[in-house]
PDB file of C-alpha atoms in Angstrom:
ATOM      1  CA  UNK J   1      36.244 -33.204  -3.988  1.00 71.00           C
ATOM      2  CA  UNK J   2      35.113 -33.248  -7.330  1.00 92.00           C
ATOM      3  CA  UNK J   3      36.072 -30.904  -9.891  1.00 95.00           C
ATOM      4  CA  UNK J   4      32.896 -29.044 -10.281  1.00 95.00           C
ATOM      5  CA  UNK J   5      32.607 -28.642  -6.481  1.00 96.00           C
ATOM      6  CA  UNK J   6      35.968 -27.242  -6.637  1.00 96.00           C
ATOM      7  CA  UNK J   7      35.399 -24.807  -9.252  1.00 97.00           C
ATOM      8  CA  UNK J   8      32.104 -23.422  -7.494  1.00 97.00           C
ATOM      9  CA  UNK J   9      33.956 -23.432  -4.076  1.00 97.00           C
ATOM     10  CA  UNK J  10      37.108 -20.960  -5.788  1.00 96.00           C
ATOM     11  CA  UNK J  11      34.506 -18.766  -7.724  1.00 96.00           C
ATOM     12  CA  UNK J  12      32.688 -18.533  -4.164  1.00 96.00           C
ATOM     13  CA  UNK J  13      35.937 -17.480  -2.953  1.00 94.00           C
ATOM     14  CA  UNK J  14      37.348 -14.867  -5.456  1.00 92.00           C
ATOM     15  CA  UNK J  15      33.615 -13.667  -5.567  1.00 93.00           C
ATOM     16  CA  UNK J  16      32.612 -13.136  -2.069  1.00 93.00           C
ATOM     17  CA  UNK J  17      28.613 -12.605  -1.857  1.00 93.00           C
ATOM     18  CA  UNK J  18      27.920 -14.038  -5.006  1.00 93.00           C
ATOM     19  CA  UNK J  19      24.539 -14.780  -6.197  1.00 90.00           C
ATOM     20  CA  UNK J  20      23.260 -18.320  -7.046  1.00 93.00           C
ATOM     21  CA  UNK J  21      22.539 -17.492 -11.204  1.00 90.00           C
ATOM     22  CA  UNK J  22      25.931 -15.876 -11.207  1.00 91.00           C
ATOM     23  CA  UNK J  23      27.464 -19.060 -10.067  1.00 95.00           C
ATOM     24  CA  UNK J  24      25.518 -20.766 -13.061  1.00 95.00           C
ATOM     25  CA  UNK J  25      25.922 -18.325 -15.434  1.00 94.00           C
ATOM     26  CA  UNK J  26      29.781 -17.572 -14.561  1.00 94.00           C
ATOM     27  CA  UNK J  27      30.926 -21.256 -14.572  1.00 96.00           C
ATOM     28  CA  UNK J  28      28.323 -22.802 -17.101  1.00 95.00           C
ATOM     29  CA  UNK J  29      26.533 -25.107 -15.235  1.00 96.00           C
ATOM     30  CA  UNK J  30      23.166 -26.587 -14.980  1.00 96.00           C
ATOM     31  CA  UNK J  31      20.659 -25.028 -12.033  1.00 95.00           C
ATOM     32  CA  UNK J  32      20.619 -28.578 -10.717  1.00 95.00           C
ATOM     33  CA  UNK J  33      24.174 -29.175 -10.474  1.00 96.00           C
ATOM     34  CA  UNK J  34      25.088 -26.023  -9.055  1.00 96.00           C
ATOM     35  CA  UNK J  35      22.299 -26.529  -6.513  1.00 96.00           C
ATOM     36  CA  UNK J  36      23.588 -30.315  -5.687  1.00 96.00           C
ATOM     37  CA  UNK J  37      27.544 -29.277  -5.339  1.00 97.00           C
ATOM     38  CA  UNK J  38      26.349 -26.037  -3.358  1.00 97.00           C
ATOM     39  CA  UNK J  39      24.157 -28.039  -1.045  1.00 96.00           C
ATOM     40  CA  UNK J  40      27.614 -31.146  -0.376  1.00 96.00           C
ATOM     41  CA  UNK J  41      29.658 -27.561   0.255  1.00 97.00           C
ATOM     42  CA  UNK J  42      27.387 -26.117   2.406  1.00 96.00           C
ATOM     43  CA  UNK J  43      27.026 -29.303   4.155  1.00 96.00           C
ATOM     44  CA  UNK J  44      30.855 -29.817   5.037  1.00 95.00           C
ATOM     45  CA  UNK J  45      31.126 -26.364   5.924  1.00 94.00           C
ATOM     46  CA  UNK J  46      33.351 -25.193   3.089  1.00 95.00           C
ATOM     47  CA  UNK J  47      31.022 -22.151   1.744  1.00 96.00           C
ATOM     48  CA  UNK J  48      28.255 -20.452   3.755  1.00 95.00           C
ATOM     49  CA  UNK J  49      25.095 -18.420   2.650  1.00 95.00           C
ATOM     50  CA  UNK J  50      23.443 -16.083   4.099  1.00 91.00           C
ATOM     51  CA  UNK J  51      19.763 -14.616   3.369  1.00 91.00           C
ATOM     52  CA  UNK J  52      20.175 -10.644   3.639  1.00 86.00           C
ATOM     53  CA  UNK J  53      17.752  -8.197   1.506  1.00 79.00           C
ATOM     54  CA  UNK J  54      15.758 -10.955   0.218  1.00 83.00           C
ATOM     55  CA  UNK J  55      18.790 -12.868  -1.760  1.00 87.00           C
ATOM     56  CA  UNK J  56      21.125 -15.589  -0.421  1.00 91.00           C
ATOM     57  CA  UNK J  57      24.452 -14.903  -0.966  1.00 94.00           C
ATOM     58  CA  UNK J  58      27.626 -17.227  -0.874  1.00 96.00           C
ATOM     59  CA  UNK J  59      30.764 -16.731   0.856  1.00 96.00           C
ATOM     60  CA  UNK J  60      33.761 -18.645   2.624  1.00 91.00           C
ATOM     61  CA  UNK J  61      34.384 -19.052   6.216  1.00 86.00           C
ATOM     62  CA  UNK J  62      37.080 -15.800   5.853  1.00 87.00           C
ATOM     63  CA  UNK J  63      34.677 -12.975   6.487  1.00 92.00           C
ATOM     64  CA  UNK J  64      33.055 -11.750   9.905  1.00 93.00           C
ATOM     65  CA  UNK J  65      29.294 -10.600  10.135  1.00 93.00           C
ATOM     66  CA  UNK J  66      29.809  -6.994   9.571  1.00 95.00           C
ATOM     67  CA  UNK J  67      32.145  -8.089   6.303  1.00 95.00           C
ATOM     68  CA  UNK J  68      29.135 -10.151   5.069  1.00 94.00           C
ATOM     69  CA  UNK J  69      26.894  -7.836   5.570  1.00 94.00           C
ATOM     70  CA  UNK J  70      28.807  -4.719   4.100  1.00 95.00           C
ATOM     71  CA  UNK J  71      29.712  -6.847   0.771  1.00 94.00           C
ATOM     72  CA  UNK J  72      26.075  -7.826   0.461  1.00 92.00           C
ATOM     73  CA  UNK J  73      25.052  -4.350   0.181  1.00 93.00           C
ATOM     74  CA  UNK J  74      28.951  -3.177  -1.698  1.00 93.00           C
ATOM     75  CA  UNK J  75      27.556  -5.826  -4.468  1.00 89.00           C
ATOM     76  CA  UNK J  76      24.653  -3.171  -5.181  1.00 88.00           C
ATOM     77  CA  UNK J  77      26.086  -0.039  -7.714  1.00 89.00           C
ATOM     78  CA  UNK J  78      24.080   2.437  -5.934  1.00 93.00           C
ATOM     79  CA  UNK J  79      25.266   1.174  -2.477  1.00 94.00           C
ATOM     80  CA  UNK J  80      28.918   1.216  -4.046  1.00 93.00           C
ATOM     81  CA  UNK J  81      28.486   4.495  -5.577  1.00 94.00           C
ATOM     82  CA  UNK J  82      26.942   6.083  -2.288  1.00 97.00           C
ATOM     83  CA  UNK J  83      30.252   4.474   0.196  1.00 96.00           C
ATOM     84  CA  UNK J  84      32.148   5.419  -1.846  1.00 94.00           C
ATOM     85  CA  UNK J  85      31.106   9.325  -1.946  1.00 95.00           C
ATOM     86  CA  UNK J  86      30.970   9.610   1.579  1.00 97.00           C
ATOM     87  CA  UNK J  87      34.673   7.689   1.790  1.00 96.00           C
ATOM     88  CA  UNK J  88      35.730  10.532  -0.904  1.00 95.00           C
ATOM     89  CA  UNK J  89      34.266  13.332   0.994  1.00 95.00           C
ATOM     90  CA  UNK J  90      34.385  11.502   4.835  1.00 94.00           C
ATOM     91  CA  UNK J  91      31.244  13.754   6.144  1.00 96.00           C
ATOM     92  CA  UNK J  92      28.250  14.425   3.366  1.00 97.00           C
ATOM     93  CA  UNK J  93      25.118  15.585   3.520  1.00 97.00           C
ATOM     94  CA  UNK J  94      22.382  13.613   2.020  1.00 97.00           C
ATOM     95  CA  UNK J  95      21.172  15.850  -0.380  1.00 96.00           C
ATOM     96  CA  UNK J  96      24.930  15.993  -1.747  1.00 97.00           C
ATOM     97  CA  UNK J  97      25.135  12.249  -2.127  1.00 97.00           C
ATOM     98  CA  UNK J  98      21.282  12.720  -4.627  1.00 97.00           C
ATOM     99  CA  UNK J  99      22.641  15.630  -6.869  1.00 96.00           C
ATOM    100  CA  UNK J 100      26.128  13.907  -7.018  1.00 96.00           C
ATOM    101  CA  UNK J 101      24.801  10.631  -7.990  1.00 95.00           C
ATOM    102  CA  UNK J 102      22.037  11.643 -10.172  1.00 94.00           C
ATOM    103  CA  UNK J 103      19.143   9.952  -8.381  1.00 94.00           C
ATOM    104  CA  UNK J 104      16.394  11.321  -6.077  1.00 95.00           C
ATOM    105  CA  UNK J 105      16.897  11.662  -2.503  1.00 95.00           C
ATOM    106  CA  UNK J 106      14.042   9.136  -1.738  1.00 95.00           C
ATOM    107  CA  UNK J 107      16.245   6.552  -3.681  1.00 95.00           C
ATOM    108  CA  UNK J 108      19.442   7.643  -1.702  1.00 96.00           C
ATOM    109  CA  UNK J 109      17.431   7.680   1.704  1.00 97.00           C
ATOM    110  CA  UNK J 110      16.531   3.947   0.995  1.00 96.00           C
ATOM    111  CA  UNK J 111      19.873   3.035   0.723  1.00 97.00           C
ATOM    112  CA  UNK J 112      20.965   4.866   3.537  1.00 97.00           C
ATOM    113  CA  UNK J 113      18.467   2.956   5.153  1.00 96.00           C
ATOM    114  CA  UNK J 114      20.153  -0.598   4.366  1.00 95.00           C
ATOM    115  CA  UNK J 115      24.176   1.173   5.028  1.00 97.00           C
ATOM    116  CA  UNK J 116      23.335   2.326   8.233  1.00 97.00           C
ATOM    117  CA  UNK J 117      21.087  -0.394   9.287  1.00 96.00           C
ATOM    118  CA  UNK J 118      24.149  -2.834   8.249  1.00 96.00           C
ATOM    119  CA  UNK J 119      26.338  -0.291  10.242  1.00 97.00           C
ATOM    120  CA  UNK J 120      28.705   0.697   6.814  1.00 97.00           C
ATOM    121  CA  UNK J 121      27.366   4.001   7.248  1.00 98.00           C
ATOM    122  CA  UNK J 122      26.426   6.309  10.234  1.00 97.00           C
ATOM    123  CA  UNK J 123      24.092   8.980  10.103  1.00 97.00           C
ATOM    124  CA  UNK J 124      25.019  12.322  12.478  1.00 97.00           C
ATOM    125  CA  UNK J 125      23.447  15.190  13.210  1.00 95.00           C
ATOM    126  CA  UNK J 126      24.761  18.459  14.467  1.00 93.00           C
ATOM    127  CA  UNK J 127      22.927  21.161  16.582  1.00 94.00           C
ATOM    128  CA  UNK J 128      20.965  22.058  14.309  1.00 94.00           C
ATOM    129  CA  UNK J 129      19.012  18.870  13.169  1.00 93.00           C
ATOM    130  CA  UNK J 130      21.387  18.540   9.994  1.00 95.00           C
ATOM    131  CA  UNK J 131      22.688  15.473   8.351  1.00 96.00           C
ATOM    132  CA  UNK J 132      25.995  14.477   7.390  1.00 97.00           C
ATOM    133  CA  UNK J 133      26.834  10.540   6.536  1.00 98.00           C
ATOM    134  CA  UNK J 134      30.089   9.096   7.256  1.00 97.00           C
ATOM    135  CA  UNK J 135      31.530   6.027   6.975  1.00 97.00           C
ATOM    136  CA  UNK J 136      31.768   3.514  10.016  1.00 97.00           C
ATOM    137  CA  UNK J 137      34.757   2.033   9.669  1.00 97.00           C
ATOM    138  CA  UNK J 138      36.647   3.583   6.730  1.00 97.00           C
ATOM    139  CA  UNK J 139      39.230   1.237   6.637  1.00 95.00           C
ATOM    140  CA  UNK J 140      37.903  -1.970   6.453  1.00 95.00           C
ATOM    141  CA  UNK J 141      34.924  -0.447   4.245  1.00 96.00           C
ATOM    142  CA  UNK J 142      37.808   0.509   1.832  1.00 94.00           C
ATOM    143  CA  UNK J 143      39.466  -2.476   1.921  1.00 92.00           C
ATOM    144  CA  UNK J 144      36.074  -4.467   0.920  1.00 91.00           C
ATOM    145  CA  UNK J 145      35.632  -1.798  -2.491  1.00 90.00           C
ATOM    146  CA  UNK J 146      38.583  -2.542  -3.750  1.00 86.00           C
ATOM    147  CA  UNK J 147      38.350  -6.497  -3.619  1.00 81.00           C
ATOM    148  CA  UNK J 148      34.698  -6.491  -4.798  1.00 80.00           C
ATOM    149  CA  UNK J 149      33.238  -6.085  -8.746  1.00 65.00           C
ATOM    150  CA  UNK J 150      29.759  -6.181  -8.735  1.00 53.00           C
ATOM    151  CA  UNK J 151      28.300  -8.328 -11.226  1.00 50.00           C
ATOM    152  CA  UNK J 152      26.461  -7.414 -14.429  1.00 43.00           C
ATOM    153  CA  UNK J 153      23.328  -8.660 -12.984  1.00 44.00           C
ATOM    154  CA  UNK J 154      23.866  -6.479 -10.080  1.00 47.00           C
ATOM    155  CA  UNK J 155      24.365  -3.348 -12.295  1.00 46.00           C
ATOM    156  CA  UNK J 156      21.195  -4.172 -14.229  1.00 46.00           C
ATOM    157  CA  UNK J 157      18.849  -4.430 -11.160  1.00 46.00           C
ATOM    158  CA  UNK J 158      20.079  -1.480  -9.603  1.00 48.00           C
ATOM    159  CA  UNK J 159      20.139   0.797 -13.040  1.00 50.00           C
ATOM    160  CA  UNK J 160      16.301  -0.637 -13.330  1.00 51.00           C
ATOM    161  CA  UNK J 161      15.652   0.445 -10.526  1.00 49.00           C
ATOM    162  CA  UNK J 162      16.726   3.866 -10.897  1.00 49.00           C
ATOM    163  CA  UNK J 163      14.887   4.288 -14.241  1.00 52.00           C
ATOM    164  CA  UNK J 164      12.272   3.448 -12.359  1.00 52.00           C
ATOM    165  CA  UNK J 165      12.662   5.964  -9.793  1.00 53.00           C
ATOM    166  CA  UNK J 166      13.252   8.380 -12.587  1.00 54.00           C
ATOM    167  CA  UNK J 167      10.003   7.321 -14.256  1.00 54.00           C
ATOM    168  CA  UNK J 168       8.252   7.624 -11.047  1.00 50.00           C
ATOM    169  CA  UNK J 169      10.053  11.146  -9.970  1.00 48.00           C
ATOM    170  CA  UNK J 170       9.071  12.526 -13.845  1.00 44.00           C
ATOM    171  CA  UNK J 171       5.129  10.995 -13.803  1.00 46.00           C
ATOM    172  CA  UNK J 172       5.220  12.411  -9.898  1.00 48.00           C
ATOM    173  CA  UNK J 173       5.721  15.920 -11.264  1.00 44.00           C
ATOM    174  CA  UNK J 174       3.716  15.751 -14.018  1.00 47.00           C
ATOM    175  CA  UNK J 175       0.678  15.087 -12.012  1.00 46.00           C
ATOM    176  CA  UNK J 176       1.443  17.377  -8.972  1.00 47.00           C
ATOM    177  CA  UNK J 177       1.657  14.668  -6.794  1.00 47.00           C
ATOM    178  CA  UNK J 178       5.484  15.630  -6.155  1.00 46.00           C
ATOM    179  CA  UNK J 179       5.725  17.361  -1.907  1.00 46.00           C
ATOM    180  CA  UNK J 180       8.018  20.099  -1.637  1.00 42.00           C
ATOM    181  CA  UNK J 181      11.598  19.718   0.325  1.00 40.00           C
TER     182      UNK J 181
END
């Protein structure tokens, strides 16, 4: 194996879910050449990527389904930041996660969206039509945090995103377009 395929195959590794650019940008190499050693590690089975909420992401053969599809979405701050409430608190309420976090309930909804449909998080309601979020399964949820740092790029997309839902929450008011909860 050569050197460079190496390299990309550890990073892969010690970064499980890892974007494409953040395997160029991380170990300095040309789109092409990433793209060429990905494709010969790929090929021989040594790495795997998966397409999941519109980004392929690279990981070894060590993970199940569930794991790839929890770290996918763990890779995300908000995601992150959202788990890891509801592992603090073990039964929240939606509207708790929104005024804890900072960010409008529409924001954490779509989120919620992408946990539970990934089954990290579980939505329940009691007799009453109220909604608490737990986690699915805490432990292995817990385990995946503390092995996974996002990366910057991940941070900046997701902090875009919620100045744009601030923008969009402040322009909403403004104009009286905002419905009542």
């Amino acid at each position: 194996m050569s050197q460079v395929r190496r390299r990309i195959a550890e990073y892969v590794r010690s970064n499980p879910g890892v974007h494409f650019s953040a395997i160029v940008r991380e170990l300095d190499l040309a789109t092409g050449q990433t793209q060429y050693h990905l494709r010969k590690l790929l090929r021989r089975g040594e790495v795997t990527a998966e397409e999941r909420h519109g980004q392929t992401h690279y990981f070894d053969d060590g993970y199940d389904d569930w794991e790839r599809a929890a770290i996918t979405l763990l890779r995300r701050e908000t995601d992150r930041a959202i788990v890891a409430l509801v592992l603090e608190a073990e039964s929240i309420a939606p509207d708790a996660i929104a005024t804890r976090l900072d960010v409008a309930r529409s924001t954490v909804e779509w989120h919620l969206d992408r946990l539970t449909e990934e089954r990290v998080l579980e939505k329940r309601y009691d007799s009453k039509g109220r909604v608490t979020v737990v986690a699915v399964d805490p432990e292995r949820t817990r385990t995946l945090l503390s092995t996974l740092d996002p990366g910057v790029a991940d941070r900046l997309v997701d902090r875009f995103t919620r100045l744009v839902d601030g923008a969009m929450t402040v322009d909403d008011v403004d104009s009286g377009h905002l419905d009542s909860e």
